[in-house]
Every structure is written in C-alpha cells, then in structure tokens.
Short mmCIF file of C-alpha atoms in Angstrom, two decimals:
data_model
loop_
_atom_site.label_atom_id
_atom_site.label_comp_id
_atom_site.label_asym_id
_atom_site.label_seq_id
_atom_site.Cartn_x
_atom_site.Cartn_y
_atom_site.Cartn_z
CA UNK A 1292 12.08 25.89 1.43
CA UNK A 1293 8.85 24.40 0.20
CA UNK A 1294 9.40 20.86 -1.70
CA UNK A 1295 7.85 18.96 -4.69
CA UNK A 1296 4.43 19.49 -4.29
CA UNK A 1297 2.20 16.79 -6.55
CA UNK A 1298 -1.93 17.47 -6.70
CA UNK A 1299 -4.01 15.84 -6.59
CA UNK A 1300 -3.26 13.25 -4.05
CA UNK A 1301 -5.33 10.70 -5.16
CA UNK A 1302 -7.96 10.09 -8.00
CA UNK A 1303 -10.52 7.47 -9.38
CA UNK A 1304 -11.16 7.35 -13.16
CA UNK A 1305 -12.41 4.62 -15.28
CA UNK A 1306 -11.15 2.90 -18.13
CA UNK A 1307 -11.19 5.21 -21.61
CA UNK A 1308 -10.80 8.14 -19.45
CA UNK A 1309 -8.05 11.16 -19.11
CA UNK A 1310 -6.25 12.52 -16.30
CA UNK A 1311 -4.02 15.12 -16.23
CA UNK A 1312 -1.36 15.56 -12.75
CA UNK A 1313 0.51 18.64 -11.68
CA UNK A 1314 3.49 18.95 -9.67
CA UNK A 1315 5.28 21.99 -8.69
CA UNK A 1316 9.49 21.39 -8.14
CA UNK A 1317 11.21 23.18 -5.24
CA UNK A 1318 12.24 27.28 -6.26
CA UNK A 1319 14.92 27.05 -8.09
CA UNK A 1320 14.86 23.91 -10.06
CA UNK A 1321 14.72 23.45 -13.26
CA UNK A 1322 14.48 19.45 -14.10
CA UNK A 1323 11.60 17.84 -13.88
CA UNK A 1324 11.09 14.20 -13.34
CA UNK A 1325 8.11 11.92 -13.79
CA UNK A 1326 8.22 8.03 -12.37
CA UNK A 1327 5.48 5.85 -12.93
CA UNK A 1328 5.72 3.32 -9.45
CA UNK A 1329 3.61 -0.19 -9.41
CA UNK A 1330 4.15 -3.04 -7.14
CA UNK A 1331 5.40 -5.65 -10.18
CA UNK A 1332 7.46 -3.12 -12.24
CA UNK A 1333 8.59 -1.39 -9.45
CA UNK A 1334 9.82 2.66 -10.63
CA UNK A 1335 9.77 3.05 -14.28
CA UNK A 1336 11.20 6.56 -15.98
CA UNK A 1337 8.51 8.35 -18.14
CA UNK A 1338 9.84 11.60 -18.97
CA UNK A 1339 12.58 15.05 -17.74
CA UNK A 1340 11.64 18.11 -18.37
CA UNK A 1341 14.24 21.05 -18.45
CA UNK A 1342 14.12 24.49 -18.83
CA UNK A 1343 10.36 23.81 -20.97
CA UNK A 1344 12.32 20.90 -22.67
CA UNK A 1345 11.92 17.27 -22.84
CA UNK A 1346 15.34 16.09 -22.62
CA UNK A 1347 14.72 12.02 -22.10
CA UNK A 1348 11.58 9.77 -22.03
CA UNK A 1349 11.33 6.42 -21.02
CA UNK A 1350 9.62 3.33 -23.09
CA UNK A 1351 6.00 4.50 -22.52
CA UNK A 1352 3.25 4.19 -25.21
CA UNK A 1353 2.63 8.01 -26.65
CA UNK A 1354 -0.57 7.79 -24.51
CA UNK A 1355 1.37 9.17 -21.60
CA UNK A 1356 3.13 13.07 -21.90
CA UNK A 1357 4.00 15.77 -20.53
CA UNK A 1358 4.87 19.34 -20.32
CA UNK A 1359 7.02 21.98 -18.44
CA UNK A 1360 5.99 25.89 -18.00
CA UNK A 1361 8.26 29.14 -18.24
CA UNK A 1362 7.73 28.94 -14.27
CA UNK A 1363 9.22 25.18 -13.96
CA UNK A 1364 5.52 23.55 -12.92
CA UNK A 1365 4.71 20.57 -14.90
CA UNK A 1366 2.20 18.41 -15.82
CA UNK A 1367 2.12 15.17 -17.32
CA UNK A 1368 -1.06 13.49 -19.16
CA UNK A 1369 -2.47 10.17 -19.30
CA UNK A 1370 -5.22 9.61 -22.12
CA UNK A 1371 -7.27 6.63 -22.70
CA UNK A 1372 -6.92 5.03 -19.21
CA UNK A 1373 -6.29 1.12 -19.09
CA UNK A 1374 -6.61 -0.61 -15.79
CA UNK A 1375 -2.98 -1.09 -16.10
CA UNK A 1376 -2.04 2.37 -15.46
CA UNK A 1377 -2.84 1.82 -11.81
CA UNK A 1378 -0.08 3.41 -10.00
CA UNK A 1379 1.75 5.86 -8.10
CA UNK A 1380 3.14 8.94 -10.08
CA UNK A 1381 5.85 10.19 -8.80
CA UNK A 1382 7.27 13.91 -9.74
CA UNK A 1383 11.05 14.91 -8.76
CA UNK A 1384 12.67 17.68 -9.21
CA UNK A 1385 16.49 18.71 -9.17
CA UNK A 1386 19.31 21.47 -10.31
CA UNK A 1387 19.39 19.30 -13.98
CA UNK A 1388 22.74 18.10 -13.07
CA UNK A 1389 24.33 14.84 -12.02
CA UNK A 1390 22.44 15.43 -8.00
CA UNK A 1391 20.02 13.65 -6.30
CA UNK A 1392 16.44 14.12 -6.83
CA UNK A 1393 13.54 15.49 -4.68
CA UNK A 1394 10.56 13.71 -5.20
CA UNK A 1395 6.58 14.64 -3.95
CA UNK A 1396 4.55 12.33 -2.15
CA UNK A 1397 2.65 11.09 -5.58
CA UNK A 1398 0.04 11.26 -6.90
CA UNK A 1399 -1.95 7.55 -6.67
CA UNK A 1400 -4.39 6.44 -9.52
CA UNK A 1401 -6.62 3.75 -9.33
CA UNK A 1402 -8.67 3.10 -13.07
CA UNK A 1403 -11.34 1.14 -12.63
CA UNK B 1309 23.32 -0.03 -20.41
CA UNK B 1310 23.33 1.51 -16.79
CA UNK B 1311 21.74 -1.12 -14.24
CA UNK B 1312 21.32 -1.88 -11.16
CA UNK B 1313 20.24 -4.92 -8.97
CA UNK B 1314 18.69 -5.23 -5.36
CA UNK B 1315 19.29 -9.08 -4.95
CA UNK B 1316 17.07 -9.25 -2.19
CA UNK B 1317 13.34 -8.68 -1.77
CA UNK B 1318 12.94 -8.74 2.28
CA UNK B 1319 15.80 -8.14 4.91
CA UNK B 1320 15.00 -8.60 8.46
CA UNK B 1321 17.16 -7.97 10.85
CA UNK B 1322 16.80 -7.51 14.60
CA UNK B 1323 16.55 -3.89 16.87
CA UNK B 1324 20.21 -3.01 17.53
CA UNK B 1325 21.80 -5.39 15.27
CA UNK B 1326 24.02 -3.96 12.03
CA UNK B 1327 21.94 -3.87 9.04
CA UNK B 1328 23.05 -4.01 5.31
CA UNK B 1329 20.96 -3.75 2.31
CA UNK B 1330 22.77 -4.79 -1.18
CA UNK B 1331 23.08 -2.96 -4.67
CA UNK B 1332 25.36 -4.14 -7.54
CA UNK B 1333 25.36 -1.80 -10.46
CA UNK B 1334 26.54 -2.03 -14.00
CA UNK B 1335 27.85 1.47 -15.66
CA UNK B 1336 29.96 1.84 -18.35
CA UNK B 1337 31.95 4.83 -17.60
CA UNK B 1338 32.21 6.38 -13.72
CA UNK B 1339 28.73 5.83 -11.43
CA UNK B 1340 26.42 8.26 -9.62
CA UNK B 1341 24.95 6.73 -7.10
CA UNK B 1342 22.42 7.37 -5.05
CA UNK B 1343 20.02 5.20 -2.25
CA UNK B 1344 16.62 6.22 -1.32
CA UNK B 1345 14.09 5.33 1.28
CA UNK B 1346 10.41 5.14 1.08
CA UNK B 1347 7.73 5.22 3.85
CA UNK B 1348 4.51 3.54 3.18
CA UNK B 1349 2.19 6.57 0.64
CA UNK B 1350 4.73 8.46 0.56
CA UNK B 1351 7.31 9.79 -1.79
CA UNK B 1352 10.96 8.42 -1.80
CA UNK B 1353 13.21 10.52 0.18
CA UNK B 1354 17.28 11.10 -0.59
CA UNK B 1355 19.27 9.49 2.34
CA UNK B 1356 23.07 9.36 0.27
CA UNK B 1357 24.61 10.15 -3.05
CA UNK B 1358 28.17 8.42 -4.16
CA UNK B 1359 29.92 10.74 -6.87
CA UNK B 1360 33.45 10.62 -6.74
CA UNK B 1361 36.15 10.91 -3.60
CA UNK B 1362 35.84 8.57 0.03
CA UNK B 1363 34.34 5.18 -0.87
CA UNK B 1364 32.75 5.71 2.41
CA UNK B 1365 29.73 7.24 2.16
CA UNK B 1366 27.55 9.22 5.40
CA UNK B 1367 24.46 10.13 4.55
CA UNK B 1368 21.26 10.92 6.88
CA UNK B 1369 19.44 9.16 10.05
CA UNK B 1370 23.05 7.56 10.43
CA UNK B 1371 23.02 5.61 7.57
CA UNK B 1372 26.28 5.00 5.07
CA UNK B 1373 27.41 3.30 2.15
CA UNK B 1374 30.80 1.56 1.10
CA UNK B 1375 31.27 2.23 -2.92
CA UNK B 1376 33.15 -0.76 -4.08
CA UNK B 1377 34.45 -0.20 -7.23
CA UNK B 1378 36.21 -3.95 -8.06
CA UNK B 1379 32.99 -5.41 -6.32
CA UNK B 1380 30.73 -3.07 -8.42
CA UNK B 1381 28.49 -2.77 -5.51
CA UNK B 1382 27.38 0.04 -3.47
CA UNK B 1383 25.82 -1.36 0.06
CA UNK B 1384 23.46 0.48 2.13
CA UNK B 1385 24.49 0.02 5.93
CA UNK B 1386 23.68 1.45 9.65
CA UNK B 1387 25.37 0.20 12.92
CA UNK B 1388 22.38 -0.45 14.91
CA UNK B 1389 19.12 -0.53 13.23
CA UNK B 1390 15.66 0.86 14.49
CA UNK B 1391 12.33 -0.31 13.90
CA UNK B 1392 11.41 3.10 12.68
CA UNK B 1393 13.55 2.07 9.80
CA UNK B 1394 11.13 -0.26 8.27
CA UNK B 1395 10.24 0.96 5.05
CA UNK B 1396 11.33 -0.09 1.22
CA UNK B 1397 14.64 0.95 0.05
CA UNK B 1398 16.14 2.07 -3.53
CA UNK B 1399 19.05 1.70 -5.08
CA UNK B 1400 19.40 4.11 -7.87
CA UNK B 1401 22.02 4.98 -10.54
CA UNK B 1402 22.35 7.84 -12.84
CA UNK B 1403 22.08 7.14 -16.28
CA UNK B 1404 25.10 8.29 -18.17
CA UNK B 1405 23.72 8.14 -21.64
CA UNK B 1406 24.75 11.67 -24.00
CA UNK B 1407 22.71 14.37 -22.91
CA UNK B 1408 20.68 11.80 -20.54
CA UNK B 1409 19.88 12.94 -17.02
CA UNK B 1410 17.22 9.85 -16.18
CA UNK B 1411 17.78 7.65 -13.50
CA UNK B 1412 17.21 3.83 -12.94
CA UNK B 1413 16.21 2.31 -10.15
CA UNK B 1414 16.61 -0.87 -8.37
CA UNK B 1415 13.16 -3.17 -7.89
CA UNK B 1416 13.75 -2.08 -3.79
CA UNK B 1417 13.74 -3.88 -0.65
CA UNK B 1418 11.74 -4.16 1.97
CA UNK B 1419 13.62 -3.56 5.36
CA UNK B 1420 11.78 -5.00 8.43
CA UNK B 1421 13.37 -3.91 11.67
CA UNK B 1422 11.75 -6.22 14.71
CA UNK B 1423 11.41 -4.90 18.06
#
C-alpha cells in the first residue's frame, strides 16, 4: 500500500509570494491532516479535511487554507509569504476516527 | 484543554542501557494516545497508540509504553536502546473537543543513543 505522498519536496519562494502543496493520503482514507513543523513552535495544527470538509482548523491567520477533492487529495495554500512561514509542512492522513495518523515526508519551505 | 508535555529536551542514554522518554498529558474525559518518532527530513512515523484496555503498551522496533492513569503520564520505553534510535520523539494526544479530530503534540525530544 502506497503512503502519504507530499510534492513537492522542497521549494524556495520569496517574501509576498504564494505557494500552493499537494499531498495525496493512503487509498482509502478519508481525513486529511495538515501540520505546520518549525524548530521554536515545534508541530502546530492548521487544518482536517474530511470527506471534502473542513472539520477543525488550528489558530492560523486566514492567509493559510486548504482544500480536499472528491478523490481525498488535498492541497493547502499559503498566500503572501512572510519569512516566518519557514517550515516543514507536514500532511497525514487517517480512517477520520480516533487512530493514529500517517504522515508524508513534508514538504520544506524556505521564504527568503 | 487537551495537553501534553515532553519535560525534557535531550535524553542520552548509553548503547544497551534501558531508555525512557517522558509525556504527561492533561485530558478532560478518557485519552488517545499516541508516540511518534522522527528521523532527521523526514516525516514522523507511528511507533504506539494507547486507547483503552492493558496499560502496557507494545508498539514497533521493540518499543512500549506504560499508560498511567493516576500519574497522568504515558512514558515511552525500550529495554536496550540502539544508536539507530537517535532521532526526535513525539508525544501526541487526541483532541477530544465535539466533532474535533485534531491532534496536539508535545514540543519532542531529542533521543541520542551513544555507541
């Protein structure tokens, strides 16, 4: 079974700029997690997806979303770039029930 | 509010010896919990869940974790440890919040095994 696949792998932008990451869960799931992971904050919760839903999002400025597909791929966005949104994105996926989740190796961003 | 706390930032601990890792938690009704390990660039992988049943949890690469309920704690431990178990471990717990399926993680810490 294939798991959580995140593209791209890594990415430059600059400040002002947009980026958009994709992540495909394993077959099967439905629930769709996004993480944002920095070295002084450590993993913060940005948004689930379920079943084309958002069900939760964390305390992230509307500058950061998201969306799910009929076929359970998701995306989330990240518009107007600060140099503080340096991180690693992390996308996990799982049933939508109280299980663990499967995360992808992440997608890194450096803004310049 | 569902927490949960890694009290310590580094553990070292030498090849062979018994390692433990700490996590307290704070849930208001009964806990999901869950530890993860992370290898440098890479994505965190699922090495035990706690749900209900044995407070004695086995989970992979021969790790296991005692739930203590009265403690409110939830250790991460392993016999003998191996230097290829360096890498930064998570402490998670499921939030229980009405129609809330988010999870919250502990800041991690770093295990260094030394040869």
């Amino acid at each position: 079974k294939a798991g959580v696949t995140q593209t791209p792998r890594y990415l430059i932008k600059t400040r002002g700029q947009q980026v958009t990451l994709s992540c495909s869960p394993i077959s099967g799931h439905r629930s769709v997690s996004w993480y944002q992971q920095t070295p002084g904050q450590g993993l913060q919760f940005l948004f689930e997806y379920f079943s084309e839903t958002q069900r939760n999002k964390g305390n992230f400025p509307g500058r950061f979303s998201g969306r799910q597909f009929s076929n359970s791929r998701s995306e989330m966005n990240v518009s107007t770039l600060e140099l503080g949104d340096s991180a690693l994105y992390l996308c996990a996926s799982g049933p939508g029930t109280a299980g663990e989740l499967f995360f992808g190796e992440g997608s890194r961003l450096t803004v310049l | 509010a569902q927490s949960v706390a890694q009290p310590e930032d580094q553990v070292n601990v030498a090849e062979g010896n018994p390692l433990t890792v700490k996590c307290t938690y704070s849930v208001s009704g009964n806990p999901y919990l869950f530890w993860y390990v992370q290898y440098p660039n890479r994505g965190l992988q699922f090495l035990l869940k706690y749900i209900t049943g044995d407070n004695l949890v086995k989970g992979s690469y021969g790790f296991e974790a005692e739930f203590n309920k009265s403690q409110t704690s939830f250790h991460l431990k392993k016999p003998s440890a191996l230097v290829s178990d360096s890498a930064l471990y998570f402490c998670a717990v499921r939030d229980e919040g009405r129609g809330t399926y988010k999870y919250i993680f502990g800041t991690g810490t770093r295990l260094k095994v030394l040869a």
